[in-house]
mmCIF file of C-alpha atoms in Angstrom:
data_model
loop_
_atom_site.group_PDB
_atom_site.id
_atom_site.type_symbol
_atom_site.label_atom_id
_atom_site.label_comp_id
_atom_site.label_asym_id
_atom_site.label_seq_id
_atom_site.Cartn_x
_atom_site.Cartn_y
_atom_site.Cartn_z
ATOM 1 C CA MET N 21 71.093 -91.400 -22.281
ATOM 2 C CA LYS N 22 73.044 -90.236 -19.575
ATOM 3 C CA LEU N 23 77.253 -89.707 -19.948
ATOM 4 C CA LYS N 24 79.491 -91.253 -17.012
ATOM 5 C CA GLN N 25 81.787 -88.223 -17.127
ATOM 6 C CA LEU N 26 81.752 -84.635 -18.258
ATOM 7 C CA PRO N 27 85.283 -83.789 -19.758
ATOM 8 C CA ARG N 28 87.178 -81.655 -18.030
ATOM 9 C CA GLU N 29 85.925 -77.720 -20.138
ATOM 10 C CA TYR N 30 82.084 -78.447 -18.741
ATOM 11 C CA GLN N 31 83.058 -79.710 -15.643
ATOM 12 C CA LYS N 32 84.998 -76.534 -14.573
ATOM 13 C CA ALA N 33 81.757 -74.799 -15.959
ATOM 14 C CA ILE N 34 79.413 -76.822 -13.513
ATOM 15 C CA PRO N 35 79.518 -74.064 -10.818
ATOM 16 C CA VAL N 36 78.057 -71.408 -13.452
ATOM 17 C CA LEU N 37 75.172 -73.994 -14.087
ATOM 18 C CA ASN N 38 74.865 -74.798 -10.431
ATOM 19 C CA LYS N 39 74.334 -71.271 -9.788
ATOM 20 C CA LEU N 40 71.860 -70.297 -12.221
ATOM 21 C CA GLU N 41 69.659 -73.256 -10.942
ATOM 22 C CA GLN N 42 70.684 -72.056 -7.051
ATOM 23 C CA ALA N 43 68.651 -69.228 -8.147
ATOM 24 C CA GLY N 44 65.628 -71.334 -10.085
ATOM 25 C CA PHE N 45 67.010 -71.116 -13.169
ATOM 26 C CA GLU N 46 66.835 -73.825 -15.480
ATOM 27 C CA ALA N 47 70.640 -74.262 -17.408
ATOM 28 C CA TYR N 48 72.144 -76.558 -19.429
ATOM 29 C CA PHE N 49 75.203 -77.603 -22.076
ATOM 30 C CA VAL N 50 73.828 -76.686 -25.493
ATOM 31 C CA GLY N 51 75.278 -76.939 -28.939
ATOM 32 C CA GLY N 52 77.992 -78.199 -30.791
ATOM 33 C CA SER N 53 80.124 -79.136 -28.483
ATOM 34 C CA VAL N 54 77.736 -81.616 -26.812
ATOM 35 C CA ARG N 55 77.753 -83.407 -30.275
ATOM 36 C CA ASP N 56 81.162 -83.202 -30.045
ATOM 37 C CA ILE N 57 81.588 -85.313 -26.982
ATOM 38 C CA LEU N 58 79.037 -87.823 -28.525
ATOM 39 C CA LEU N 59 81.273 -87.699 -31.189
ATOM 40 C CA ASP N 60 84.138 -88.395 -29.218
ATOM 41 C CA GLN N 61 85.872 -85.349 -30.997
ATOM 42 C CA PRO N 62 87.616 -82.831 -29.286
ATOM 43 C CA ILE N 63 85.194 -80.069 -27.696
ATOM 44 C CA HIS N 64 85.852 -75.838 -28.455
ATOM 45 C CA ASP N 65 83.212 -73.942 -27.009
ATOM 46 C CA VAL N 66 81.181 -74.542 -23.787
ATOM 47 C CA ASP N 67 77.592 -72.712 -24.743
ATOM 48 C CA ILE N 68 75.075 -72.616 -21.685
ATOM 49 C CA ALA N 69 71.413 -71.758 -22.400
ATOM 50 C CA THR N 70 69.083 -70.984 -19.253
ATOM 51 C CA SER N 71 65.835 -69.846 -18.780
ATOM 52 C CA ALA N 72 67.426 -66.556 -17.361
ATOM 53 C CA PHE N 73 67.209 -63.388 -18.464
ATOM 54 C CA PRO N 74 69.771 -61.410 -19.806
ATOM 55 C CA GLU N 75 69.187 -58.787 -16.705
ATOM 56 C CA GLU N 76 68.966 -62.092 -14.505
ATOM 57 C CA ILE N 77 71.948 -63.515 -15.741
ATOM 58 C CA LYS N 78 74.180 -60.594 -14.921
ATOM 59 C CA GLN N 79 72.298 -59.625 -11.826
ATOM 60 C CA LEU N 80 73.986 -63.514 -10.725
ATOM 61 C CA PHE N 81 77.848 -63.019 -11.652
ATOM 62 C CA PRO N 82 79.903 -60.354 -10.171
ATOM 63 C CA LYS N 83 81.692 -59.956 -14.178
ATOM 64 C CA THR N 84 79.969 -60.024 -17.298
ATOM 65 C CA ILE N 85 80.198 -58.514 -20.627
ATOM 66 C CA ASP N 86 77.333 -57.867 -22.891
ATOM 67 C CA ILE N 87 78.521 -59.586 -26.209
ATOM 68 C CA GLY N 88 75.415 -60.017 -27.984
ATOM 69 C CA ILE N 89 72.221 -59.495 -24.977
ATOM 70 C CA GLU N 90 70.006 -57.982 -27.867
ATOM 71 C CA HIS N 91 70.368 -61.710 -29.093
ATOM 72 C CA GLY N 92 70.172 -62.656 -25.686
ATOM 73 C CA THR N 93 74.035 -63.898 -24.718
ATOM 74 C CA VAL N 94 75.909 -62.888 -21.752
ATOM 75 C CA LEU N 95 79.881 -63.738 -21.841
ATOM 76 C CA VAL N 96 80.447 -64.949 -17.675
ATOM 77 C CA LEU N 97 83.253 -64.751 -16.479
ATOM 78 C CA ALA N 98 84.250 -67.119 -13.797
ATOM 79 C CA GLU N 99 87.299 -68.573 -12.530
ATOM 80 C CA GLU N 100 90.092 -67.317 -15.148
ATOM 81 C CA GLU N 101 87.470 -69.008 -17.539
ATOM 82 C CA GLN N 102 85.118 -66.922 -19.948
ATOM 83 C CA TYR N 103 81.383 -68.661 -20.970
ATOM 84 C CA GLU N 104 78.416 -67.719 -23.209
ATOM 85 C CA ILE N 105 75.744 -67.572 -21.707
ATOM 86 C CA THR N 106 72.564 -67.378 -23.911
ATOM 87 C CA THR N 107 68.874 -66.863 -22.638
ATOM 88 C CA PHE N 108 65.648 -69.452 -23.712
ATOM 89 C CA ARG N 109 64.428 -67.493 -26.954
ATOM 90 C CA THR N 110 62.335 -67.745 -29.858
ATOM 91 C CA GLU N 111 62.818 -65.557 -33.259
ATOM 92 C CA SER N 112 60.149 -63.712 -35.206
ATOM 93 C CA THR N 113 60.301 -63.771 -38.837
ATOM 94 C CA TYR N 114 63.450 -63.329 -40.837
ATOM 95 C CA GLN N 115 63.174 -60.717 -43.557
ATOM 96 C CA ASP N 116 66.639 -60.830 -45.150
ATOM 97 C CA TYR N 117 66.999 -64.941 -44.646
ATOM 98 C CA ARG N 118 69.950 -64.661 -41.937
ATOM 99 C CA ARG N 119 68.869 -62.628 -38.732
ATOM 100 C CA PRO N 120 65.281 -62.670 -37.482
ATOM 101 C CA ASP N 121 62.969 -59.391 -37.298
ATOM 102 C CA HIS N 122 63.278 -59.601 -33.543
ATOM 103 C CA VAL N 123 63.869 -61.993 -30.630
ATOM 104 C CA GLU N 124 61.669 -63.244 -27.898
ATOM 105 C CA PHE N 125 62.965 -64.235 -24.412
ATOM 106 C CA VAL N 126 60.861 -67.446 -23.463
ATOM 107 C CA ARG N 127 61.393 -70.243 -20.298
ATOM 108 C CA SER N 128 61.077 -72.891 -22.280
ATOM 109 C CA LEU N 129 63.826 -75.420 -23.264
ATOM 110 C CA GLU N 130 62.015 -76.716 -25.868
ATOM 111 C CA GLU N 131 60.858 -73.121 -27.768
ATOM 112 C CA ASP N 132 65.237 -72.483 -27.676
ATOM 113 C CA LEU N 133 65.809 -76.007 -29.241
ATOM 114 C CA LYS N 134 63.050 -75.825 -31.931
ATOM 115 C CA ARG N 135 65.482 -73.119 -33.642
ATOM 116 C CA ARG N 136 68.330 -75.364 -33.742
ATOM 117 C CA ASP N 137 69.153 -76.266 -37.378
ATOM 118 C CA PHE N 138 70.490 -79.648 -37.225
ATOM 119 C CA THR N 139 68.855 -82.791 -34.589
ATOM 120 C CA ILE N 140 72.386 -83.676 -33.834
ATOM 121 C CA ASN N 141 73.205 -79.838 -32.924
ATOM 122 C CA ALA N 142 69.768 -79.715 -30.768
ATOM 123 C CA PHE N 143 70.975 -81.612 -27.761
ATOM 124 C CA ALA N 144 70.789 -80.276 -23.960
ATOM 125 C CA LEU N 145 73.109 -81.857 -21.151
ATOM 126 C CA LYS N 146 72.567 -81.353 -17.773
ATOM 127 C CA GLU N 147 75.332 -81.288 -15.226
ATOM 128 C CA ASP N 148 74.943 -84.329 -14.030
ATOM 129 C CA GLY N 149 75.121 -86.282 -17.468
ATOM 130 C CA GLN N 150 71.495 -86.773 -18.856
ATOM 131 C CA ILE N 151 71.362 -85.774 -22.034
ATOM 132 C CA ILE N 152 68.186 -84.075 -22.752
ATOM 133 C CA ASP N 153 67.636 -85.263 -27.138
ATOM 134 C CA LEU N 154 63.672 -83.678 -28.396
ATOM 135 C CA PHE N 155 64.342 -84.756 -31.729
ATOM 136 C CA ASP N 156 65.747 -87.925 -32.009
ATOM 137 C CA GLY N 157 68.947 -86.260 -32.581
ATOM 138 C CA LEU N 158 70.292 -89.471 -31.363
ATOM 139 C CA ALA N 159 68.829 -91.855 -33.229
ATOM 140 C CA ASP N 160 70.246 -89.672 -36.182
ATOM 141 C CA LEU N 161 73.819 -90.116 -34.547
ATOM 142 C CA GLU N 162 73.644 -93.810 -34.681
ATOM 143 C CA ASN N 163 72.565 -93.786 -38.002
ATOM 144 C CA GLN N 164 74.898 -91.395 -39.691
ATOM 145 C CA ILE N 165 72.217 -88.876 -41.035
ATOM 146 C CA LEU N 166 72.235 -85.119 -40.986
ATOM 147 C CA ARG N 167 68.130 -83.960 -40.592
ATOM 148 C CA ALA N 168 67.436 -80.866 -40.055
ATOM 149 C CA VAL N 169 65.230 -79.929 -37.078
ATOM 150 C CA GLY N 170 61.426 -79.963 -38.115
ATOM 151 C CA ASP N 171 60.748 -78.333 -41.571
ATOM 152 C CA PRO N 172 64.045 -77.924 -43.373
ATOM 153 C CA GLN N 173 62.322 -75.195 -45.440
ATOM 154 C CA GLU N 174 61.284 -73.040 -42.273
ATOM 155 C CA ARG N 175 65.319 -73.853 -40.721
ATOM 156 C CA PHE N 176 67.146 -72.978 -44.108
ATOM 157 C CA HIS N 177 64.465 -69.893 -44.625
ATOM 158 C CA GLU N 178 65.258 -68.846 -41.338
ATOM 159 C CA ASP N 179 68.949 -68.553 -42.063
ATOM 160 C CA ALA N 180 69.974 -69.558 -45.184
ATOM 161 C CA LEU N 181 73.768 -70.046 -44.854
ATOM 162 C CA ARG N 182 72.749 -73.713 -42.683
ATOM 163 C CA MET N 183 72.455 -75.027 -46.213
ATOM 164 C CA MET N 184 76.610 -74.262 -46.118
ATOM 165 C CA ARG N 185 76.446 -75.749 -43.044
ATOM 166 C CA GLY N 186 75.096 -78.861 -43.430
ATOM 167 C CA ILE N 187 77.470 -79.350 -46.853
ATOM 168 C CA ARG N 188 79.905 -78.400 -44.191
ATOM 169 C CA PHE N 189 79.704 -81.060 -41.769
ATOM 170 C CA VAL N 190 78.890 -83.981 -44.615
ATOM 171 C CA SER N 191 82.409 -83.244 -44.948
ATOM 172 C CA GLN N 192 83.099 -82.896 -42.039
ATOM 173 C CA ILE N 193 82.047 -85.689 -39.671
ATOM 174 C CA GLY N 194 81.227 -87.974 -42.939
ATOM 175 C CA PHE N 195 77.398 -88.001 -42.456
ATOM 176 C CA THR N 196 74.781 -88.143 -44.840
ATOM 177 C CA LEU N 197 71.690 -85.321 -45.417
ATOM 178 C CA GLU N 198 68.682 -86.991 -44.570
ATOM 179 C CA GLN N 199 66.320 -86.787 -47.663
ATOM 180 C CA GLU N 200 63.835 -84.339 -46.892
ATOM 181 C CA THR N 201 67.021 -81.836 -45.819
ATOM 182 C CA ALA N 202 69.222 -82.493 -49.091
ATOM 183 C CA ALA N 203 66.275 -81.686 -51.058
ATOM 184 C CA ALA N 204 65.227 -78.622 -49.634
ATOM 185 C CA ILE N 205 68.679 -77.139 -49.469
ATOM 186 C CA GLN N 206 68.421 -77.945 -53.846
ATOM 187 C CA ALA N 207 64.812 -76.039 -54.006
ATOM 188 C CA ASN N 208 66.531 -72.896 -51.651
ATOM 189 C CA HIS N 209 69.922 -72.879 -53.026
ATOM 190 C CA SER N 210 69.631 -69.243 -54.643
ATOM 191 C CA LEU N 211 68.490 -67.915 -50.970
ATOM 192 C CA LEU N 212 72.511 -68.250 -50.728
ATOM 193 C CA GLY N 213 72.231 -65.375 -52.907
ATOM 194 C CA LYS N 214 71.374 -63.075 -49.763
ATOM 195 C CA ILE N 215 74.330 -64.553 -47.310
ATOM 196 C CA SER N 216 77.592 -62.397 -47.416
ATOM 197 C CA VAL N 217 80.169 -63.915 -48.913
ATOM 198 C CA GLU N 218 82.628 -63.594 -45.284
ATOM 199 C CA ARG N 219 80.125 -65.811 -44.139
ATOM 200 C CA ILE N 220 80.117 -68.078 -46.667
ATOM 201 C CA ASN N 221 83.867 -68.221 -46.843
ATOM 202 C CA VAL N 222 84.074 -69.850 -43.471
ATOM 203 C CA GLU N 223 81.911 -72.330 -44.402
ATOM 204 C CA PHE N 224 83.338 -73.288 -47.603
ATOM 205 C CA ILE N 225 86.633 -73.770 -46.185
ATOM 206 C CA LYS N 226 85.711 -75.588 -43.321
ATOM 207 C CA MET N 227 84.402 -78.383 -45.791
ATOM 208 C CA LEU N 228 87.449 -78.325 -47.884
ATOM 209 C CA LEU N 229 89.639 -79.067 -45.133
ATOM 210 C CA GLY N 230 86.782 -81.850 -43.791
ATOM 211 C CA LYS N 231 88.244 -85.330 -43.559
ATOM 212 C CA GLU N 232 85.216 -86.539 -46.155
ATOM 213 C CA ARG N 233 85.956 -83.621 -48.403
ATOM 214 C CA SER N 234 85.013 -85.478 -51.891
ATOM 215 C CA THR N 235 81.736 -86.144 -50.268
ATOM 216 C CA GLY N 236 81.453 -82.580 -49.294
ATOM 217 C CA LEU N 237 82.151 -81.499 -52.655
ATOM 218 C CA ARG N 238 79.437 -83.935 -54.316
ATOM 219 C CA THR N 239 76.948 -82.649 -51.910
ATOM 220 C CA PHE N 240 77.637 -79.083 -52.408
ATOM 221 C CA VAL N 241 77.119 -79.472 -56.683
ATOM 222 C CA GLU N 242 74.383 -81.851 -56.117
ATOM 223 C CA THR N 243 72.412 -79.250 -54.712
ATOM 224 C CA GLN N 244 73.601 -77.090 -56.349
ATOM 225 C CA CYS N 245 74.519 -74.550 -53.920
ATOM 226 C CA TYR N 246 78.361 -73.459 -55.913
ATOM 227 C CA ILE N 247 76.560 -71.520 -58.106
ATOM 228 C CA TYR N 248 75.308 -68.769 -55.718
ATOM 229 C CA CYS N 249 79.422 -69.060 -54.358
ATOM 230 C CA PRO N 250 81.832 -66.366 -55.919
ATOM 231 C CA GLY N 251 83.575 -67.305 -58.884
ATOM 232 C CA LEU N 252 82.368 -70.646 -59.239
ATOM 233 C CA ARG N 253 79.121 -70.769 -61.270
ATOM 234 C CA ASP N 254 80.797 -72.320 -64.309
ATOM 235 C CA TYR N 255 82.790 -74.858 -62.612
ATOM 236 C CA GLY N 256 80.351 -77.716 -61.302
ATOM 237 C CA GLU N 257 82.730 -79.956 -63.569
ATOM 238 C CA ALA N 258 85.859 -78.959 -61.819
ATOM 239 C CA LEU N 259 84.235 -78.852 -58.574
ATOM 240 C CA LEU N 260 83.479 -83.052 -59.321
ATOM 241 C CA ARG N 261 87.173 -83.556 -60.842
ATOM 242 C CA PHE N 262 88.199 -82.123 -57.188
ATOM 243 C CA ALA N 263 85.912 -84.877 -55.804
ATOM 244 C CA ASP N 264 87.994 -87.190 -57.127
ATOM 245 C CA LEU N 265 90.992 -85.760 -55.387
ATOM 246 C CA PRO N 266 92.660 -88.677 -52.690
ATOM 247 C CA ASP N 267 90.868 -88.190 -49.784
ATOM 248 C CA GLU N 268 93.563 -87.067 -48.013
ATOM 249 C CA PRO N 269 92.249 -84.196 -45.567
ATOM 250 C CA LEU N 270 93.967 -80.184 -45.734
ATOM 251 C CA GLN N 271 96.017 -79.321 -43.220
ATOM 252 C CA THR N 272 95.655 -75.553 -44.111
ATOM 253 C CA GLU N 273 93.658 -73.218 -45.427
ATOM 254 C CA SER N 274 95.939 -71.612 -47.578
ATOM 255 C CA GLN N 275 96.677 -75.293 -49.019
ATOM 256 C CA ALA N 276 92.925 -75.552 -49.278
ATOM 257 C CA TRP N 277 92.450 -72.641 -52.223
ATOM 258 C CA ALA N 278 95.785 -73.727 -53.836
ATOM 259 C CA LEU N 279 94.518 -76.977 -54.571
ATOM 260 C CA LEU N 280 91.078 -75.572 -55.305
ATOM 261 C CA ILE N 281 92.461 -73.032 -58.089
ATOM 262 C CA ASP N 282 95.129 -75.661 -58.960
ATOM 263 C CA GLN N 283 91.649 -77.533 -60.060
ATOM 264 C CA LEU N 284 89.391 -74.952 -61.364
ATOM 265 C CA GLY N 285 92.137 -74.198 -64.304
ATOM 266 C CA LEU N 286 92.516 -70.758 -63.096
ATOM 267 C CA GLN N 287 95.755 -68.762 -64.389
ATOM 268 C CA GLU N 288 98.600 -66.831 -62.215
ATOM 269 C CA SER N 289 96.773 -63.524 -62.895
ATOM 270 C CA GLU N 290 93.833 -64.973 -61.884
ATOM 271 C CA ILE N 291 94.130 -65.980 -58.254
ATOM 272 C CA ARG N 292 94.282 -62.365 -56.846
ATOM 273 C CA PRO N 293 90.659 -61.193 -58.371
ATOM 274 C CA PHE N 294 89.195 -64.591 -57.825
ATOM 275 C CA LEU N 295 90.263 -64.495 -53.658
ATOM 276 C CA LYS N 296 89.277 -60.930 -53.630
ATOM 277 C CA GLU N 297 86.106 -61.799 -54.526
ATOM 278 C CA TRP N 298 85.693 -64.550 -51.759
ATOM 279 C CA LYS N 299 86.909 -61.674 -49.559
ATOM 280 C CA CYS N 300 90.354 -63.057 -48.860
ATOM 281 C CA SER N 301 92.820 -61.345 -46.501
ATOM 282 C CA ASN N 302 96.048 -59.492 -48.597
ATOM 283 C CA GLN N 303 98.120 -61.954 -46.580
ATOM 284 C CA MET N 304 96.052 -65.392 -47.611
ATOM 285 C CA ILE N 305 95.754 -64.423 -50.852
ATOM 286 C CA ARG N 306 99.726 -63.794 -50.935
ATOM 287 C CA GLU N 307 100.556 -67.220 -49.021
ATOM 288 C CA VAL N 308 98.001 -69.301 -51.803
ATOM 289 C CA GLN N 309 99.822 -67.394 -54.780
ATOM 290 C CA MET N 310 102.992 -68.443 -53.759
ATOM 291 C CA ILE N 311 101.891 -72.066 -53.479
ATOM 292 C CA VAL N 312 99.995 -72.111 -56.799
ATOM 293 C CA HIS N 313 103.435 -70.634 -58.108
ATOM 294 C CA GLY N 314 105.802 -73.306 -56.614
ATOM 295 C CA LEU N 315 102.831 -75.948 -57.174
ATOM 296 C CA ILE N 316 102.823 -75.365 -60.808
ATOM 297 C CA GLN N 317 106.533 -76.209 -61.155
ATOM 298 C CA ARG N 318 106.631 -78.792 -58.496
ATOM 299 C CA LYS N 319 103.908 -80.905 -60.687
ATOM 300 C CA ARG N 320 106.870 -81.276 -63.656
ATOM 301 C CA GLN N 321 109.595 -81.637 -61.432
ATOM 302 C CA MET N 322 111.609 -80.455 -58.030
ATOM 303 C CA LEU N 323 111.818 -77.000 -56.081
ATOM 304 C CA GLU N 324 114.451 -75.167 -57.624
ATOM 305 C CA PRO N 325 116.375 -73.187 -55.479
ATOM 306 C CA MET N 326 115.173 -69.708 -57.172
ATOM 307 C CA VAL N 327 111.728 -70.878 -56.430
ATOM 308 C CA LEU N 328 112.754 -72.488 -52.689
ATOM 309 C CA TYR N 329 113.930 -69.404 -51.981
ATOM 310 C CA CYS N 330 111.006 -67.247 -52.790
ATOM 311 C CA LEU N 331 108.607 -69.404 -51.554
ATOM 312 C CA GLY N 332 110.130 -70.031 -48.073
ATOM 313 C CA LYS N 333 110.513 -72.851 -46.153
ATOM 314 C CA GLU N 334 107.223 -73.120 -45.063
ATOM 315 C CA ASN N 335 105.415 -72.134 -48.210
ATOM 316 C CA ALA N 336 107.413 -75.153 -49.798
ATOM 317 C CA LEU N 337 106.903 -77.733 -47.276
ATOM 318 C CA LYS N 338 103.379 -76.713 -48.477
ATOM 319 C CA THR N 339 103.523 -77.320 -51.310
ATOM 320 C CA GLU N 340 105.090 -80.600 -51.410
ATOM 321 C CA GLU N 341 102.319 -81.814 -49.258
ATOM 322 C CA LEU N 342 99.889 -81.029 -52.163
ATOM 323 C CA MET N 343 101.813 -83.643 -54.204
ATOM 324 C CA ILE N 344 100.079 -86.702 -52.851
ATOM 325 C CA TYR N 345 96.956 -85.781 -54.555
ATOM 326 C CA PHE N 346 99.125 -86.111 -57.803
ATOM 327 C CA GLY N 347 100.174 -89.623 -57.240
ATOM 328 C CA GLU N 348 103.171 -88.646 -55.710
ATOM 329 C CA THR N 349 104.692 -89.390 -52.115
ATOM 330 C CA PRO N 350 105.721 -85.650 -50.373
ATOM 331 C CA GLN N 351 109.746 -85.919 -50.258
ATOM 332 C CA LEU N 352 109.294 -83.390 -47.156
ATOM 333 C CA GLU N 353 112.921 -84.293 -45.568
ATOM 334 C CA GLN N 354 114.534 -84.054 -49.386
ATOM 335 C CA VAL N 355 112.250 -80.525 -49.410
ATOM 336 C CA ALA N 356 113.623 -78.829 -46.056
ATOM 337 C CA LYS N 357 117.442 -80.432 -46.967
ATOM 338 C CA CYS N 358 117.047 -78.511 -49.820
ATOM 339 C CA TYR N 359 116.185 -75.391 -48.293
ATOM 340 C CA ASP N 360 118.547 -75.500 -45.673
ATOM 341 C CA GLN N 361 120.875 -75.362 -47.792
ATOM 342 C CA LEU N 362 120.396 -72.365 -49.697
ATOM 343 C CA PRO N 363 122.862 -69.945 -49.606
ATOM 344 C CA ILE N 364 121.022 -67.207 -48.150
ATOM 345 C CA THR N 365 117.394 -67.326 -47.077
ATOM 346 C CA SER N 366 116.317 -63.633 -47.591
ATOM 347 C CA MET N 367 118.190 -60.619 -49.196
ATOM 348 C CA ARG N 368 119.522 -59.626 -45.938
ATOM 349 C CA GLU N 369 121.409 -62.356 -46.148
ATOM 350 C CA LEU N 370 123.268 -60.910 -48.782
ATOM 351 C CA ALA N 371 127.278 -59.661 -48.501
ATOM 352 C CA ILE N 372 125.987 -56.403 -50.230
ATOM 353 C CA ASP N 373 123.617 -53.480 -50.167
ATOM 354 C CA GLY N 374 122.425 -50.644 -52.171
ATOM 355 C CA LYS N 375 124.336 -48.628 -49.804
ATOM 356 C CA LYS N 376 127.743 -50.981 -51.219
ATOM 357 C CA LEU N 377 126.641 -50.206 -54.775
ATOM 358 C CA LEU N 378 125.868 -46.639 -54.256
ATOM 359 C CA SER N 379 129.624 -46.610 -52.948
ATOM 360 C CA VAL N 380 131.639 -48.495 -55.622
ATOM 361 C CA SER N 381 128.968 -47.011 -58.661
ATOM 362 C CA ASP N 382 129.032 -43.201 -60.539
ATOM 363 C CA LYS N 383 125.962 -43.811 -61.084
ATOM 364 C CA LYS N 384 123.062 -41.782 -59.189
ATOM 365 C CA PRO N 385 120.906 -43.334 -56.930
ATOM 366 C CA GLY N 386 117.382 -45.352 -58.644
ATOM 367 C CA LYS N 387 115.832 -48.201 -59.993
ATOM 368 C CA TRP N 388 119.482 -49.851 -61.100
ATOM 369 C CA VAL N 389 120.308 -50.328 -57.470
ATOM 370 C CA SER N 390 116.904 -53.059 -56.833
ATOM 371 C CA ASP N 391 118.017 -54.418 -60.275
ATOM 372 C CA ALA N 392 121.585 -54.967 -59.375
ATOM 373 C CA LEU N 393 120.270 -56.866 -55.904
ATOM 374 C CA GLN N 394 117.884 -58.995 -57.483
ATOM 375 C CA ALA N 395 120.719 -60.311 -60.227
ATOM 376 C CA ALA N 396 123.322 -60.753 -57.466
ATOM 377 C CA GLU N 397 120.760 -62.856 -55.164
ATOM 378 C CA ARG N 398 119.745 -64.682 -58.054
ATOM 379 C CA ALA N 399 123.638 -65.944 -58.601
ATOM 380 C CA VAL N 400 123.843 -66.544 -54.916
ATOM 381 C CA VAL N 401 120.708 -68.177 -54.758
ATOM 382 C CA GLU N 402 121.863 -70.824 -57.737
ATOM 383 C CA GLY N 403 124.927 -71.473 -56.568
ATOM 384 C CA ASN N 404 126.611 -69.598 -59.100
ATOM 385 C CA LEU N 405 128.452 -67.001 -57.391
ATOM 386 C CA ALA N 406 130.195 -67.363 -53.634
ATOM 387 C CA ASN N 407 128.071 -64.998 -51.392
ATOM 388 C CA GLU N 408 131.447 -62.200 -51.247
ATOM 389 C CA ALA N 409 131.155 -58.560 -51.218
ATOM 390 C CA SER N 410 133.921 -58.514 -53.801
ATOM 391 C CA ALA N 411 132.761 -61.508 -55.782
ATOM 392 C CA LEU N 412 129.579 -59.995 -56.333
ATOM 393 C CA VAL N 413 130.473 -56.521 -56.734
ATOM 394 C CA ASP N 414 132.865 -57.788 -59.524
ATOM 395 C CA TYR N 415 130.037 -59.915 -61.091
ATOM 396 C CA LEU N 416 128.049 -56.881 -61.044
ATOM 397 C CA GLN N 417 130.742 -54.911 -62.993
ATOM 398 C CA GLN N 418 131.335 -57.538 -65.125
ATOM 399 C CA ASN N 419 127.563 -58.061 -66.114
ATOM 400 C CA ASN N 420 126.894 -54.278 -67.016
ATOM 401 C CA HIS N 421 125.101 -53.480 -63.714
ATOM 402 C CA LEU N 422 127.026 -50.862 -62.327
#
């Protein structure tokens, strides 16, 4: 198969391939971006594989960075662009199911492609548009089949994360796992216990954000991979309930976590420990906690002013977007309008502050100051009091806050 025209990102990189070829080496575009071209999807990275060894690459290009030279990868800076160029290689045994004991550089494209995970990721593309397909990946693309390159048992023992990658591809592009590949994942799912949570997290979130999330989740449960993911061992049925929700694509990672937590039935107090197990950042945890809190109210009624205020506009809209999964049409314009009509949107906009309270009170500084400000804040946000200094002071005095 030959492409009639290469995407602009590849055209810009052709001089890099030409320079390698003029020096007597083979060079090809490889990786997921080739697959994405064939699926008519946007490409993100331009990766190049070559028969040139790392030192030979560095001699050809004046600006390079050793980003993974022990694995044969050199970053080449060219015309304000940067390209990862990796030497053809074979890999030894994998003692820890994720990294080879050692890497051997070779001059053979076929030897290099044999170590790829799935046939649809094992293409090589020449600068003239010619597709090199050594493992019938084009047929698998046409039939929407996800098949491991060669022996799936070997591929998953080389890097157990490939099992999660396979399920993620099912969710992202809607392909069906080939029978032997699916059987090998189910047989080896326990190897995920050897993989870092951080790496599993990346694939898991991509799965939840996929356009065929329901299929991905069912495959996730059927292959039993969920058992070796943090905090999910006892939630197979809940994950299948999650799979039964409308297959509308989730937009953000925080929404994905929030909807998952809702379907698992976790309490608000359980959110932080659960997400900590997944190695989520504190910022992500806070955002998910807010969305889940908002979702609990929103499933009963429209968001009240104080909840809107605490969520902030962005998280309030993210919460509202999730209502599509509960049989309601998200009222995004109404939520935005209600938020914009709030008297204040942060404590900084309150007409009084701690200094003001201390000036009108005989009390010494203490926790009472923050308690009083919060009481004034709530009264203003809920529309019970004008945001005026004198009115706020009178209100706090009448309610024994000063």
